[in-house]
Structures are given as structure tokens and as C-alpha cells.
CSV table of C-alpha atoms and ligand atoms in Angstrom, one decimal:
chain,number,residue,atom,x,y,z
P,1,MET,CA,75.4,88.0,186.8
P,2,THR,CA,76.5,84.8,188.3
P,3,LEU,CA,79.0,85.4,191.0
P,4,SER,CA,80.7,83.0,193.4
P,5,PRO,CA,79.0,83.0,196.8
P,6,SER,CA,82.5,83.3,198.3
P,7,LEU,CA,83.0,86.8,197.1
P,8,PRO,CA,83.1,89.3,199.8
P,9,ASN,CA,80.3,91.7,200.3
P,10,ALA,CA,80.6,94.9,198.3
P,11,HIS,CA,78.7,97.1,200.8
P,12,SER,CA,79.8,99.1,203.8
P,13,PRO,CA,79.0,97.4,207.0
P,14,ALA,CA,77.7,100.5,208.8
P,15,GLU,CA,74.3,98.9,209.2
P,16,GLU,CA,75.5,95.3,209.6
P,17,ASN,CA,77.1,93.3,212.3
P,18,VAL,CA,80.7,94.2,212.0
P,19,SER,CA,83.7,92.0,212.8
P,20,ILE,CA,86.9,93.0,214.6
P,21,LEU,CA,90.3,91.4,214.1
P,22,GLU,CA,92.1,90.3,217.2
P,23,ILE,CA,95.9,89.9,216.9
P,24,TRP,CA,98.3,88.5,219.5
P,25,GLY,CA,101.6,90.0,218.6
P,26,GLY,CA,105.1,88.8,219.0
P,27,GLN,CA,105.0,85.5,216.9
P,28,THR,CA,107.7,84.8,214.6
P,29,LEU,CA,106.4,83.9,211.2
P,30,SER,CA,107.8,81.4,208.7
P,31,GLY,CA,107.0,79.7,205.4
P,32,GLN,CA,105.7,80.7,202.0
P,33,VAL,CA,102.8,83.0,201.2
P,34,ALA,CA,100.8,83.2,198.0
P,35,VAL,CA,100.2,86.6,196.4
P,36,SER,CA,96.8,87.1,194.7
P,37,GLY,CA,96.2,88.9,191.5
P,38,ALA,CA,96.5,92.7,191.6
P,39,LYS,CA,93.4,94.5,192.8
P,40,ASN,CA,94.2,97.7,190.8
P,41,SER,CA,94.7,95.7,187.6
P,42,ALA,CA,91.6,93.6,188.1
P,43,LEU,CA,89.4,96.7,188.6
P,44,VAL,CA,90.6,98.5,185.5
P,45,LEU,CA,90.8,95.3,183.3
P,46,MET,CA,87.2,94.5,184.2
P,47,ALA,CA,86.3,98.0,182.9
P,48,GLY,CA,88.5,97.4,179.9
P,49,ALA,CA,86.5,94.3,179.0
P,50,VAL,CA,83.6,96.6,178.3
P,51,LEU,CA,85.5,97.7,175.2
P,52,CYS,CA,85.1,94.3,173.7
P,53,SER,CA,82.0,93.2,171.9
P,54,ASP,CA,82.8,89.6,172.5
P,55,GLU,CA,83.3,87.6,175.6
P,56,CYS,CA,86.6,88.0,177.5
P,57,SER,CA,88.1,85.9,180.3
P,58,LEU,CA,90.2,87.3,183.0
P,59,ARG,CA,92.2,85.0,185.2
P,60,ASN,CA,93.9,85.4,188.6
P,61,VAL,CA,91.1,87.8,189.6
P,62,PRO,CA,91.3,88.3,193.4
P,63,SER,CA,88.2,87.7,195.5
P,64,LEU,CA,87.7,91.1,197.1
P,65,ALA,CA,84.8,93.5,198.0
P,66,ASP,CA,86.1,96.0,195.4
P,67,VAL,CA,85.9,93.4,192.7
P,68,SER,CA,82.4,92.5,193.7
P,69,CYS,CA,81.4,96.1,193.7
P,70,MET,CA,82.8,96.6,190.1
P,71,SER,CA,81.0,93.4,189.1
P,72,GLU,CA,77.7,95.0,190.3
P,73,ILE,CA,78.4,98.1,188.4
P,74,LEU,CA,79.1,96.3,185.1
P,75,ALA,CA,76.0,94.2,185.7
P,76,ALA,CA,73.9,97.3,186.0
P,77,LEU,CA,75.2,98.4,182.7
P,78,GLY,CA,73.9,95.2,181.1
P,79,VAL,CA,77.3,93.3,181.1
P,80,LYS,CA,77.0,89.5,181.9
P,81,LEU,CA,79.6,88.1,184.4
P,82,GLU,CA,80.3,84.7,185.5
P,83,ARG,CA,82.9,83.8,188.1
P,84,SER,CA,84.5,80.4,188.5
P,85,GLY,CA,87.4,80.2,191.0
P,86,ASP,CA,89.8,83.0,190.1
P,87,ARG,CA,88.4,83.2,186.5
P,88,LEU,CA,86.0,85.9,185.6
P,89,ILE,CA,84.1,85.7,182.3
P,90,ILE,CA,82.9,89.1,181.1
P,91,ASN,CA,80.5,89.5,178.2
P,92,ALA,CA,79.7,93.1,177.3
P,93,SER,CA,78.2,92.3,173.9
P,94,THR,CA,74.8,93.2,175.1
P,95,ILE,CA,75.7,96.4,176.9
P,96,GLY,CA,72.6,98.5,176.8
P,97,GLN,CA,72.9,101.0,179.6
P,98,SER,CA,75.2,104.1,179.6
P,99,LYS,CA,74.3,105.2,183.1
P,100,ALA,CA,76.2,103.9,186.1
P,101,PRO,CA,74.3,103.9,189.4
P,102,TYR,CA,75.4,106.4,192.0
P,103,GLU,CA,75.0,104.1,195.1
P,104,LEU,CA,77.7,101.8,193.5
P,105,VAL,CA,80.0,104.5,192.0
P,106,SER,CA,80.1,106.3,195.3
P,107,GLN,CA,81.4,103.1,197.0
P,108,LEU,CA,84.2,102.5,194.6
P,109,ARG,CA,86.2,105.3,192.8
P,110,ALA,CA,87.7,102.9,190.3
P,111,SER,CA,84.2,102.4,188.8
P,112,PHE,CA,84.6,105.9,187.2
P,113,PHE,CA,86.9,104.0,184.8
P,114,VAL,CA,83.9,102.7,182.9
P,115,ILE,CA,83.5,106.2,181.4
P,116,GLY,CA,86.2,105.6,178.8
P,117,PRO,CA,85.0,102.2,177.6
P,118,LEU,CA,81.3,103.4,177.6
P,119,LEU,CA,82.1,106.5,175.5
P,120,ALA,CA,84.3,104.4,173.1
P,121,ARG,CA,81.6,101.7,172.7
P,122,LEU,CA,78.3,103.7,172.8
P,123,GLY,CA,79.3,107.3,172.3
P,124,VAL,CA,77.6,108.2,175.5
P,125,ALA,CA,78.3,107.8,179.3
P,126,ARG,CA,76.5,109.0,182.4
P,127,ILE,CA,78.7,108.5,185.5
P,128,PRO,CA,78.2,110.1,188.9
P,129,LEU,CA,81.2,112.0,190.1
P,130,PRO,CA,82.9,109.5,192.6
P,131,GLY,CA,83.5,112.2,195.1
P,132,GLY,CA,86.5,112.4,197.6
P,133,CYS,CA,87.4,109.6,199.9
P,134,ALA,CA,89.3,108.9,203.1
P,135,ILE,CA,92.7,109.6,201.5
P,136,GLY,CA,92.0,112.8,199.5
P,137,ALA,CA,89.7,114.9,197.3
P,138,ARG,CA,90.6,112.8,194.2
P,139,PRO,CA,89.1,114.9,191.4
P,140,VAL,CA,88.7,113.6,187.9
P,141,ASP,CA,89.6,116.8,186.0
P,142,LEU,CA,92.4,115.0,184.2
P,143,HIS,CA,90.1,112.3,182.9
P,144,VAL,CA,87.5,114.9,181.8
P,145,ARG,CA,89.9,117.2,180.0
P,146,GLY,CA,91.6,114.2,178.2
P,147,LEU,CA,88.2,113.0,177.0
P,148,GLN,CA,87.3,116.5,175.8
P,149,ALA,CA,90.6,116.4,173.9
P,150,LEU,CA,89.3,113.2,172.3
P,151,GLY,CA,86.3,115.0,171.0
P,152,ALA,CA,83.8,114.3,173.8
P,153,GLU,CA,81.3,116.9,174.9
P,154,VAL,CA,81.2,116.8,178.8
P,155,GLN,CA,78.7,118.5,181.0
P,156,ILE,CA,78.8,118.1,184.8
P,157,ASP,CA,75.3,118.6,186.2
P,158,HIS,CA,74.0,117.8,189.7
P,159,GLY,CA,77.0,115.6,190.4
P,160,ILE,CA,76.7,113.5,187.2
P,161,VAL,CA,79.3,113.6,184.4
P,162,TYR,CA,77.4,113.4,181.2
P,163,ALA,CA,79.8,112.7,178.2
P,164,TYR,CA,78.8,112.2,174.7
P,165,VAL,CA,80.3,112.2,171.2
P,166,LYS,CA,78.6,114.2,168.5
P,167,GLY,CA,78.4,113.1,164.9
P,168,VAL,CA,76.9,110.2,162.9
P,169,ASN,CA,79.4,107.5,163.8
P,170,LYS,CA,79.8,108.7,167.4
P,171,ARG,CA,83.5,107.9,167.5
P,172,LEU,CA,86.1,109.7,169.5
P,173,LYS,CA,88.9,111.2,167.6
P,174,GLY,CA,92.6,110.6,168.2
P,175,ALA,CA,94.5,113.5,169.8
P,176,LYS,CA,97.7,114.5,171.5
P,177,ILE,CA,97.1,114.7,175.2
P,178,TYR,CA,99.5,116.0,177.8
P,179,LEU,CA,98.7,115.1,181.5
P,180,ASP,CA,99.5,117.8,184.0
P,181,TYR,CA,100.3,114.9,186.4
P,182,PRO,CA,100.9,111.3,185.6
P,183,SER,CA,97.6,110.1,187.1
P,184,VAL,CA,97.1,106.3,187.0
P,185,GLY,CA,93.3,106.5,186.5
P,186,ALA,CA,93.4,109.3,183.9
P,187,THR,CA,96.0,107.4,181.9
P,188,GLU,CA,93.9,104.3,182.1
P,189,THR,CA,90.7,106.1,181.2
P,190,LEU,CA,92.2,107.8,178.1
P,191,MET,CA,94.1,104.7,176.9
P,192,MET,CA,90.8,102.8,177.0
P,193,ALA,CA,88.8,105.6,175.3
P,194,ALA,CA,91.5,106.0,172.6
P,195,THR,CA,91.5,102.2,171.8
P,196,LEU,CA,88.4,102.5,169.7
P,197,ALA,CA,88.8,106.1,168.5
P,198,ASP,CA,89.3,107.3,164.9
P,199,GLY,CA,93.0,107.9,164.4
P,200,GLU,CA,96.1,108.0,166.6
P,201,THR,CA,96.3,109.3,170.3
P,202,THR,CA,99.4,110.1,172.2
P,203,ILE,CA,99.3,110.5,176.0
P,204,GLU,CA,102.3,112.4,177.2
P,205,ASN,CA,103.4,112.5,180.9
P,206,ALA,CA,101.5,109.2,181.2
P,207,ALA,CA,101.5,107.1,184.4
P,208,GLN,CA,104.1,104.2,184.2
P,209,GLU,CA,102.6,101.9,186.9
P,210,PRO,CA,102.6,98.1,186.2
P,211,GLU,CA,98.8,98.2,186.3
P,212,VAL,CA,98.8,100.6,183.3
P,213,ILE,CA,101.1,98.1,181.4
P,214,ASP,CA,98.7,95.3,182.4
P,215,LEU,CA,95.8,97.1,181.0
P,216,ALA,CA,97.7,97.8,177.8
P,217,ASN,CA,98.7,94.2,177.4
P,218,PHE,CA,95.0,93.1,178.0
P,219,CYS,CA,93.8,95.6,175.4
P,220,ARG,CA,96.5,94.4,173.0
P,221,ALA,CA,95.4,90.8,173.6
P,222,MET,CA,91.9,92.0,172.4
P,223,GLY,CA,93.5,93.5,169.3
P,224,ALA,CA,94.2,97.1,170.4
P,225,LYS,CA,97.2,98.9,169.0
P,226,ILE,CA,99.1,100.4,171.9
P,227,ARG,CA,102.8,101.2,172.2
P,228,GLY,CA,104.9,102.7,174.9
P,229,ALA,CA,102.9,101.5,178.0
P,230,GLY,CA,105.3,101.6,180.9
P,231,THR,CA,107.0,104.7,179.5
P,232,ASN,CA,105.8,108.3,179.9
P,233,THR,CA,104.5,108.4,176.3
P,234,ILE,CA,101.8,106.0,175.3
P,235,THR,CA,100.6,105.9,171.6
P,236,ILE,CA,97.3,104.2,170.7
P,237,ALA,CA,96.2,103.8,167.1
P,238,GLY,CA,92.4,103.3,167.2
P,239,VAL,CA,90.8,100.3,165.8
P,240,SER,CA,87.2,99.7,165.0
P,241,ARG,CA,86.5,96.6,167.1
P,242,LEU,CA,88.2,94.4,169.7
P,243,HIS,CA,87.9,90.7,169.9
P,244,THR,CA,87.8,88.0,172.6
P,245,ALA,CA,90.8,87.3,174.8
P,246,ASP,CA,91.9,85.2,177.7
P,247,TYR,CA,94.2,87.1,180.0
P,248,SER,CA,95.9,86.6,183.3
P,249,ILE,CA,96.4,89.5,185.8
P,250,ILE,CA,99.8,90.3,187.3
P,251,PRO,CA,100.5,89.5,190.9
P,252,ASP,CA,99.6,92.3,193.4
P,253,ARG,CA,102.8,94.2,194.1
P,254,VAL,CA,101.2,96.0,197.2
P,255,GLU,CA,100.1,92.7,198.7
P,256,ALA,CA,103.6,91.3,198.1
P,257,GLY,CA,105.2,94.4,199.6
P,258,THR,CA,102.9,94.1,202.6
P,259,PHE,CA,104.2,90.5,203.3
P,260,LEU,CA,107.8,91.7,202.9
P,261,VAL,CA,107.1,94.2,205.6
P,262,ALA,CA,105.4,91.5,207.7
P,263,GLY,CA,108.7,89.6,207.6
P,264,ALA,CA,110.7,92.7,208.4
P,265,ILE,CA,108.5,93.9,211.3
P,266,THR,CA,108.2,90.3,212.9
P,267,ARG,CA,112.0,89.6,212.3
P,268,SER,CA,110.8,86.6,210.3
P,269,GLU,CA,112.0,84.9,207.1
P,270,ILE,CA,109.2,84.6,204.6
P,271,LEU,CA,109.1,83.5,200.9
P,272,VAL,CA,106.7,85.7,198.9
P,273,SER,CA,105.4,84.3,195.6
P,274,PRO,CA,104.5,84.9,192.8
P,275,VAL,CA,105.8,88.3,192.4
P,276,ILE,CA,107.4,90.3,189.5
P,277,PRO,CA,110.5,91.5,191.3
P,278,ASP,CA,110.9,94.5,189.0
P,279,HIS,CA,107.6,95.9,190.3
P,280,LEU,CA,109.0,96.0,193.9
P,281,THR,CA,112.2,97.8,193.1
P,282,ALA,CA,111.6,100.9,195.2
P,283,VAL,CA,110.1,98.9,198.1
P,284,ILE,CA,113.0,96.4,198.1
P,285,ALA,CA,115.5,99.3,198.0
P,286,LYS,CA,114.0,100.9,201.1
P,287,LEU,CA,114.0,97.5,202.9
P,288,GLN,CA,117.6,97.1,202.1
P,289,ALA,CA,118.3,100.7,203.3
P,290,ILE,CA,117.0,99.8,206.7
P,291,GLY,CA,119.1,96.6,206.9
P,292,VAL,CA,116.5,94.1,205.7
P,293,GLN,CA,117.7,91.7,202.9
P,294,VAL,CA,115.4,90.7,200.0
P,295,VAL,CA,116.8,88.0,197.7
P,296,ASN,CA,115.3,86.8,194.5
P,297,GLU,CA,114.5,83.0,194.3
P,298,GLY,CA,114.0,82.0,190.8
P,299,THR,CA,112.2,84.5,188.7
P,300,HIS,CA,108.9,84.9,190.5
P,301,SER,CA,109.7,84.6,194.3
P,302,VAL,CA,111.5,86.9,196.8
P,303,ARG,CA,112.6,85.9,200.2
P,304,VAL,CA,112.7,88.5,203.0
P,305,ILE,CA,115.6,87.9,205.4
P,306,PRO,CA,115.2,90.2,208.4
P,307,SER,CA,117.7,91.9,210.5
P,308,GLN,CA,117.4,92.3,214.4
P,309,ASN,CA,117.8,96.1,214.1
P,310,ILE,CA,115.8,98.3,211.8
P,311,LEU,CA,117.6,101.3,210.7
P,312,PRO,CA,115.8,104.6,210.1
P,313,THR,CA,115.4,106.0,206.6
P,314,ASP,CA,113.5,108.7,204.8
P,315,ILE,CA,110.7,108.0,202.2
P,316,GLU,CA,109.0,110.2,199.8
P,317,THR,CA,106.0,108.7,197.9
P,318,LEU,CA,106.0,109.3,194.1
P,319,PRO,CA,104.4,108.1,190.9
P,320,TYR,CA,106.0,104.8,189.7
P,321,PRO,CA,108.9,103.9,189.6
P,322,GLY,CA,109.1,106.1,192.7
P,323,PHE,CA,108.2,104.7,196.2
P,324,PRO,CA,104.4,103.8,196.0
P,325,THR,CA,101.9,105.7,198.1
P,326,ASP,CA,100.1,102.3,198.6
P,327,MET,CA,103.1,101.1,200.7
P,328,GLN,CA,103.5,104.3,202.8
P,329,ALA,CA,101.4,103.3,205.8
P,330,GLN,CA,102.9,99.8,206.0
P,331,PHE,CA,106.5,101.3,206.0
P,332,MET,CA,105.3,103.8,208.7
P,333,ALA,CA,104.3,100.9,210.9
P,334,LEU,CA,107.8,99.3,210.3
P,335,LEU,CA,109.7,102.6,211.0
P,336,THR,CA,108.0,103.1,214.4
P,337,LEU,CA,110.4,100.3,215.5
P,338,SER,CA,113.6,101.7,213.9
P,339,GLU,CA,116.6,102.8,215.8
P,340,GLY,CA,116.3,106.5,215.1
P,341,ASP,CA,114.4,109.2,213.3
P,342,SER,CA,112.8,108.7,209.9
P,343,ILE,CA,110.7,111.1,207.7
P,344,ILE,CA,108.0,110.0,205.5
P,345,SER,CA,106.6,112.5,203.0
P,346,GLU,CA,103.3,111.8,201.2
P,347,THR,CA,103.2,113.7,197.9
P,348,VAL,CA,100.6,111.7,196.0
P,349,PHE,CA,97.5,112.0,198.3
P,350,GLU,CA,96.8,114.9,200.6
P,351,ASN,CA,95.1,113.0,203.4
P,352,ARG,CA,96.8,109.7,203.6
P,353,MET,CA,97.9,109.7,207.3
P,354,GLY,CA,94.8,108.3,209.0
P,355,HIS,CA,97.0,105.5,210.5
P,356,VAL,CA,99.1,107.9,212.5
P,357,PRO,CA,96.9,108.4,215.5
P,358,GLU,CA,96.1,104.8,215.6
P,359,LEU,CA,99.8,103.8,215.5
P,360,SER,CA,100.4,106.4,218.2
P,361,ARG,CA,97.7,104.6,220.4
P,362,MET,CA,100.0,101.5,220.1
P,363,GLY,CA,103.0,103.5,221.5
P,364,ALA,CA,104.5,104.9,218.3
P,365,ASP,CA,106.2,108.4,218.4
P,366,ILE,CA,105.0,110.2,215.3
P,367,ARG,CA,104.6,113.9,214.7
P,368,ILE,CA,102.9,115.3,211.6
P,369,LYS,CA,104.1,118.5,209.9
P,370,GLY,CA,102.3,119.4,206.7
P,371,ASN,CA,102.6,116.3,204.5
P,372,HIS,CA,105.6,114.9,206.4
P,373,ALA,CA,105.5,112.4,209.3
P,374,ILE,CA,108.4,112.4,211.6
P,375,ILE,CA,108.9,109.1,213.2
P,376,ARG,CA,111.0,108.5,216.2
P,377,GLY,CA,111.6,104.8,216.6
P,378,VAL,CA,110.6,103.2,219.9
P,379,PRO,CA,111.8,99.8,221.2
P,380,MET,CA,108.4,98.2,221.3
P,381,LEU,CA,104.7,98.8,220.3
P,382,SER,CA,102.0,97.7,222.6
P,383,GLY,CA,98.7,96.1,221.6
P,384,ALA,CA,95.6,98.4,221.7
P,385,PRO,CA,92.2,98.8,220.2
P,386,VAL,CA,92.5,100.7,217.0
P,387,VAL,CA,90.3,101.7,213.9
P,388,ALA,CA,91.3,101.4,210.3
P,389,THR,CA,90.6,104.5,208.3
P,390,ASP,CA,91.4,103.3,204.8
P,391,LEU,CA,92.6,100.2,203.0
P,392,ARG,CA,96.4,100.6,203.4
P,393,ALA,CA,96.0,102.1,206.9
P,394,SER,CA,94.3,98.8,207.9
P,395,ALA,CA,97.3,96.8,206.5
P,396,ALA,CA,99.6,99.0,208.6
P,397,LEU,CA,97.6,98.3,211.7
P,398,VAL,CA,97.7,94.5,211.1
P,399,LEU,CA,101.5,94.8,210.7
P,400,ALA,CA,101.9,96.8,213.8
P,401,GLY,CA,99.6,94.3,215.7
P,402,LEU,CA,101.8,91.4,214.6
P,403,ALA,CA,104.8,93.1,216.1
P,404,ALA,CA,103.2,94.5,219.2
P,405,ASN,CA,103.3,93.3,222.7
P,406,GLY,CA,99.9,91.8,223.7
P,407,LYS,CA,96.5,92.0,222.0
P,408,THR,CA,95.5,94.5,219.3
P,409,THR,CA,91.9,94.7,218.1
P,410,ILE,CA,91.2,96.3,214.8
P,411,GLN,CA,87.9,97.8,213.8
P,412,GLY,CA,86.9,99.0,210.3
P,413,LEU,CA,87.8,95.7,208.6
P,414,HIS,CA,85.7,96.5,205.5
P,415,HIS,CA,88.7,98.6,204.4
P,416,LEU,CA,91.0,95.5,204.6
P,417,ASP,CA,88.4,93.4,202.7
P,418,ARG,CA,88.5,95.8,199.8
P,419,GLY,CA,92.0,95.0,198.9
P,420,TYR,CA,93.5,92.0,200.6
P,421,GLU,CA,92.3,88.5,199.7
P,422,GLN,CA,92.2,86.2,202.8
P,423,LEU,CA,94.9,88.2,204.7
P,424,GLU,CA,94.2,86.5,208.0
P,425,ALA,CA,94.2,83.0,206.5
P,426,LYS,CA,97.5,83.7,204.8
P,427,LEU,CA,99.1,85.2,207.9
P,428,GLN,CA,97.8,82.5,210.1
P,429,LYS,CA,99.4,79.9,207.8
P,430,LEU,CA,102.6,81.7,208.4
P,431,GLY,CA,102.2,81.4,212.2
P,432,ALA,CA,100.4,84.6,213.1
P,433,ARG,CA,97.9,84.4,216.0
P,434,MET,CA,94.9,86.3,214.8
P,435,HIS,CA,91.1,85.8,214.2
P,436,ARG,CA,88.0,87.7,213.5
P,437,VAL,CA,85.2,87.9,216.0
P,438,LYS,CA,81.8,89.5,215.7
P,439,SER,CA,81.4,92.8,217.4
P,440,ASP,CA,78.3,94.8,218.5
P,441,VAL,CA,80.2,98.0,217.8
P,442,LYS,CA,79.0,99.9,214.8
P,443,VAL,CA,81.8,101.4,212.8
P,444,ASP,CA,81.0,104.4,210.7
P,445,ASP,CA,82.8,104.7,207.5
P,446,CYS,CA,86.2,106.5,207.6
P,447,ASP,CA,86.4,109.7,209.6
P,448,PRO,CA,89.4,111.1,208.0
P,449,VAL,CA,91.5,113.5,210.0
P,450,ALA,CA,92.8,116.4,207.8
P,451,MET,CA,96.4,116.3,208.8
P,452,VAL,CA,98.2,116.8,205.5
P,453,SER,CA,98.1,120.1,203.7
P,454,PRO,CA,96.5,120.1,200.2
P,455,LYS,CA,98.8,119.3,197.3
P,456,PRO,CA,98.8,122.6,195.5
P,457,SER,CA,99.6,121.9,191.9
P,458,ILE,CA,97.0,119.3,191.0
P,459,LEU,CA,94.1,119.5,193.3
P,460,ASN,CA,91.0,121.5,192.8
P,461,GLN,CA,91.8,122.5,189.3
P,462,PRO,CA,88.9,123.6,187.2
P,463,SER,CA,88.0,121.0,184.6
E,1,EPU,N1,94.4,113.6,190.5
E,1,EPU,C1,93.8,114.8,190.1
E,1,EPU,N2,93.0,114.8,189.0
E,1,EPU,C2,92.7,113.7,188.3
E,1,EPU,C3,93.2,112.5,188.6
E,1,EPU,C4,94.0,112.5,189.8
E,1,EPU,O1,94.1,115.8,190.7
E,1,EPU,O2,91.9,113.8,187.3
E,1,EPU,C5,95.3,113.6,191.7
E,1,EPU,C6,94.6,112.7,192.8
E,1,EPU,O3,93.7,113.4,193.5
E,1,EPU,C7,95.9,112.3,193.5
E,1,EPU,C8,96.9,112.1,192.4
E,1,EPU,O4,96.4,112.8,191.3
E,1,EPU,O5,96.2,113.3,194.4
E,1,EPU,C9,97.2,110.7,192.0
E,1,EPU,O6,96.0,110.1,191.6
E,1,EPU,P1,95.9,108.9,190.5
E,1,EPU,O7,94.9,109.3,189.5
E,1,EPU,O8,97.3,108.5,190.0
E,1,EPU,O9,95.4,107.7,191.4
E,1,EPU,P2,94.1,106.8,191.1
E,1,EPU,O10,94.1,106.3,189.7
E,1,EPU,O11,92.9,107.5,191.7
E,1,EPU,C10,95.3,104.6,191.6
E,1,EPU,C11,95.1,103.4,192.6
E,1,EPU,C12,95.4,103.9,194.0
E,1,EPU,C13,96.9,104.3,194.0
E,1,EPU,C14,97.0,105.5,193.1
E,1,EPU,C15,98.5,106.0,192.9
E,1,EPU,C16,93.3,102.2,191.5
E,1,EPU,C17,91.9,101.7,191.6
E,1,EPU,N3,93.7,103.0,192.5
E,1,EPU,O12,94.3,105.6,192.1
E,1,EPU,O13,95.2,102.7,194.8
E,1,EPU,O14,97.2,104.8,195.3
E,1,EPU,O15,96.6,105.0,191.7
E,1,EPU,O16,99.3,104.9,192.6
E,1,EPU,O17,94.0,101.9,190.6
E,1,EPU,C18,94.9,101.6,196.8
E,1,EPU,O18,95.1,100.5,196.2
E,1,EPU,O19,95.0,101.6,198.1
E,1,EPU,C19,94.8,102.8,196.1
E,1,EPU,C20,94.4,103.9,196.7
């Protein structure tokens, strides 16, 4: 594996010198900010490249700790990777290993995605259960049941998912699959697995997220036959082999949304580019509902034009095209400064409110009831030392710090580095006052506070 030395470290910093981010709030931002390639596309497309027995090239790949971790997992499977700028060349022709290492899979849930391509290519995969994380239990029962429907035998033993295909040609068989919930990861796993299966597969109640469409487009560029990605029914006609492709990843809609909120919370006008405005419909609608204007400039840029007063609103997170759970924490930071009461209901993950006690430390007035956060707007936040508990929580704290009076220091930056490329540099360029300093404090990995009741329908179902 040849990777750029600039790639962030994939490992948790618990035993390393950690950095903290110091932010002096109250600056007005201005200018244009560049959005990187989508993290959640990059991770799954990297797994998708394993389907191909030739070399593939991905462009617009963000430089992130999660991408480094996924690279290490692919390298452990025998895949060759070479990075040059934002281009990642992946050659899985020599893939020889069907067993992903626990140390890496436990760091990155998305690495479970390799199960589909491995089964499709080799007829066997051994992947450790990724386990829960700071935002929820995150079982993989829907992935497993779907693979079984495609003819895989699956045994889960001592925390390892051992999946294999019986028969001489070891090929999965096309099937009709209904997902109990439109899981992004399960849709992606099954779409990849079905790409090289024998016959036609239909995934009903499929996830419609833009990253699912991006994966389908990448697979199609490699010769896969996929229809319907972006709707709730995806049909895949299996082919025997995929060929080389050169593919560019879509812009990160969550990073773009985070910058839009940065404009709104600091009452600043910012041009955010490149974006696919259709991917931001729910986020833009909520910004407009609270009085913030967002206007298209050309086809791939949006300008946020703030208002002095932020109106309250209610938000419920939902699968796409609903309001994204990945923007919930950032909007919570924004609504702490609204003129009234707002309610945010988190319906996708059962434990995604780790930012609430930290925002409260900065003077926010938030009460939690079940999976709802009731936010009473306050006139001002005040800078304070806070700890990031997960990726999007860390973004929310940065946003709150930008708006707060005085200095905010954020610990737990390894979360931020998982999913935001050069966030400080980008915000500094817009005029934010922030920098990283080394700290002697050791930060343990997230210590999630169970504040949201379990989601009854989908969690803990037997596989
Ligand atoms: N679920 C199950 N069983 C399954 C799969 C999912 O119960 O087999 C549940 C999950 O526990 C969760 C809900 O279904 O409560 C939704 O999970 P989903 O599978 O849709 O999410 P994911 O694939 O694990 C991806 C993104 C997340 C994003 C969600 C929802 C990647 C690598 N991750 O996760 O991104 O929040 O979709 O849009 O694509 C982030 O970027 O911060 C992040 C967490």
C-alpha cells in the first residue's frame, strides 16, 4: 500500500499526545469554502472497488482518518492502493484474504461493507461484528438476512461473521429482498453482493441516499447492471465480471450543510461549493424555515445569507429525502440561539445526543425527553471547555464555539478528523479564529450517555 504521508492517522489517540482545538468566537466569516468528496461515498466505493478484478481509480477522495482506516483494511485483504492527491488507485486483482482484521473493523463500522464484495468475488468472507458505537447499537441483522436471501450461509461465532456460498461456482443467487428498514449500509452491502450474483436481485424498501446512487453509478461505470438507485426499489442484474473504471465521488452534503450552518450561526454570508443542491433540500428547507436564505449560484454553488434573528423550528431526522441524522447535532447548535422553543426528534439512531451536555456547558438550554430534545433559545452562548463524543457532535461544538462569547476548547478531535477534511484551515480562511494546540490531557474514546430510548422496531432484532 502506498499512501500519502498527509493522510490523517487512522488510530484512536487514546495513547498518543492529543490536540485540542481552541476557538475564539464572535468573528464574522466571509468568502468561499471548498467542499471535499463525500466521506460516506468514499468509504463504500472503496469497498465496491473490491468487486473489480482490474484496477480502479477514485477521484475526489477526501483525506480523512476513516479513509486511511478503510485503506488499511483493504491492504490487509491483499488489495493494492496508491494515493496521489485526491486520487486513489485501487487494485483488487490480487485479493487473497477473506478475513478482515478485528482491530481495524472495530475502529470503522463502514469496513463491514467489504463483506458483500468479498462474498461476491471469493464466495467467502470472515468479518468481525463491528459492534456498537457512540451513537447507537448499530446491528447488522439486515445485511446478514439479505445475504442469506442471496444464498449465503452465515454463521456468527465468537464475534465473527463467517459467510460463504456453497456450490461449485460459489456464486450468490439473485433474489427478491425486502428491507424492514431502509438501511443505507444494508442497501449498499446487498447491492454490491448482487452485482456479481447469478440472476436478478430486487431490493425493496431500499435506502435512497445520494451515497447509494453514487455507489450504483460507480458499479455501473465498472459494468454492473443496476436500475432504480435513488428510488425505494433497486434492481440488479448480475454480471460475471466488472472492468476498470475511473470515477469521481460526489461532494459531501454533510460537510456542505455544516458550512451553511456556520454561516447561519455566525450571521455570515458564505459561498459553499461544489455542492449538488438537490442533496441539500431538507437542510435548506429547515434553514429557510428559521429565516436564513440559501440561494443557488450556478449549478454547483449555494450562498447562505443569514438573518439577524433565528426563528425556532421542529426537526425530525429521517431516512433520505428526510432531514439527515448527520445534520442533527449541527442544527441543535444553531437552534440554541433561536428566539423560542424548538424540538428535535432523533429517529434514526438511539443514542445520538452526546452533544447536549456539552452544548449545555456553553449556556444552551436543552432538555431531553426520550428521543426528543427540547431547545429553548438563549441570547448568547459562552465559550467553555467541551468534549466531542462523536463525529457530528464535534462539528456541532465547533459551530457553537464560532458563535460563542470568548474561548471554547474542544477535546476529542479524533472524531472530527474522521469526517471533516481540513476543517480548521477552511474555517480559518473564512475568517474564524481557531487553532489546534497539543494537550497533555488523555481523552478516552467516547463515553456515550444513554439519553435516548431504544428505537423499538429495528434494533436488537434476531438475525
Ligand atoms: N440498522 C439495523 N440493522 C441493520 C442496519 C441498520 O437495525 O442491519 C439500524 C441502525 O442501527 C440505525 C438505523 O438502522 O439505527 C440506520 O442505520 P443505517 O444502516 O441506515 O446507517 P449506516 O449505514 O450504519 C450510514 C452512514 C452514517 C449515517 C447513516 C444514516 C456510512 C459509513 N455511515 O450509516 O453516517 O448517519 O447511514 O444516514 O455511510 C456519519 O457520517 O456521521 C454517519 C454516522
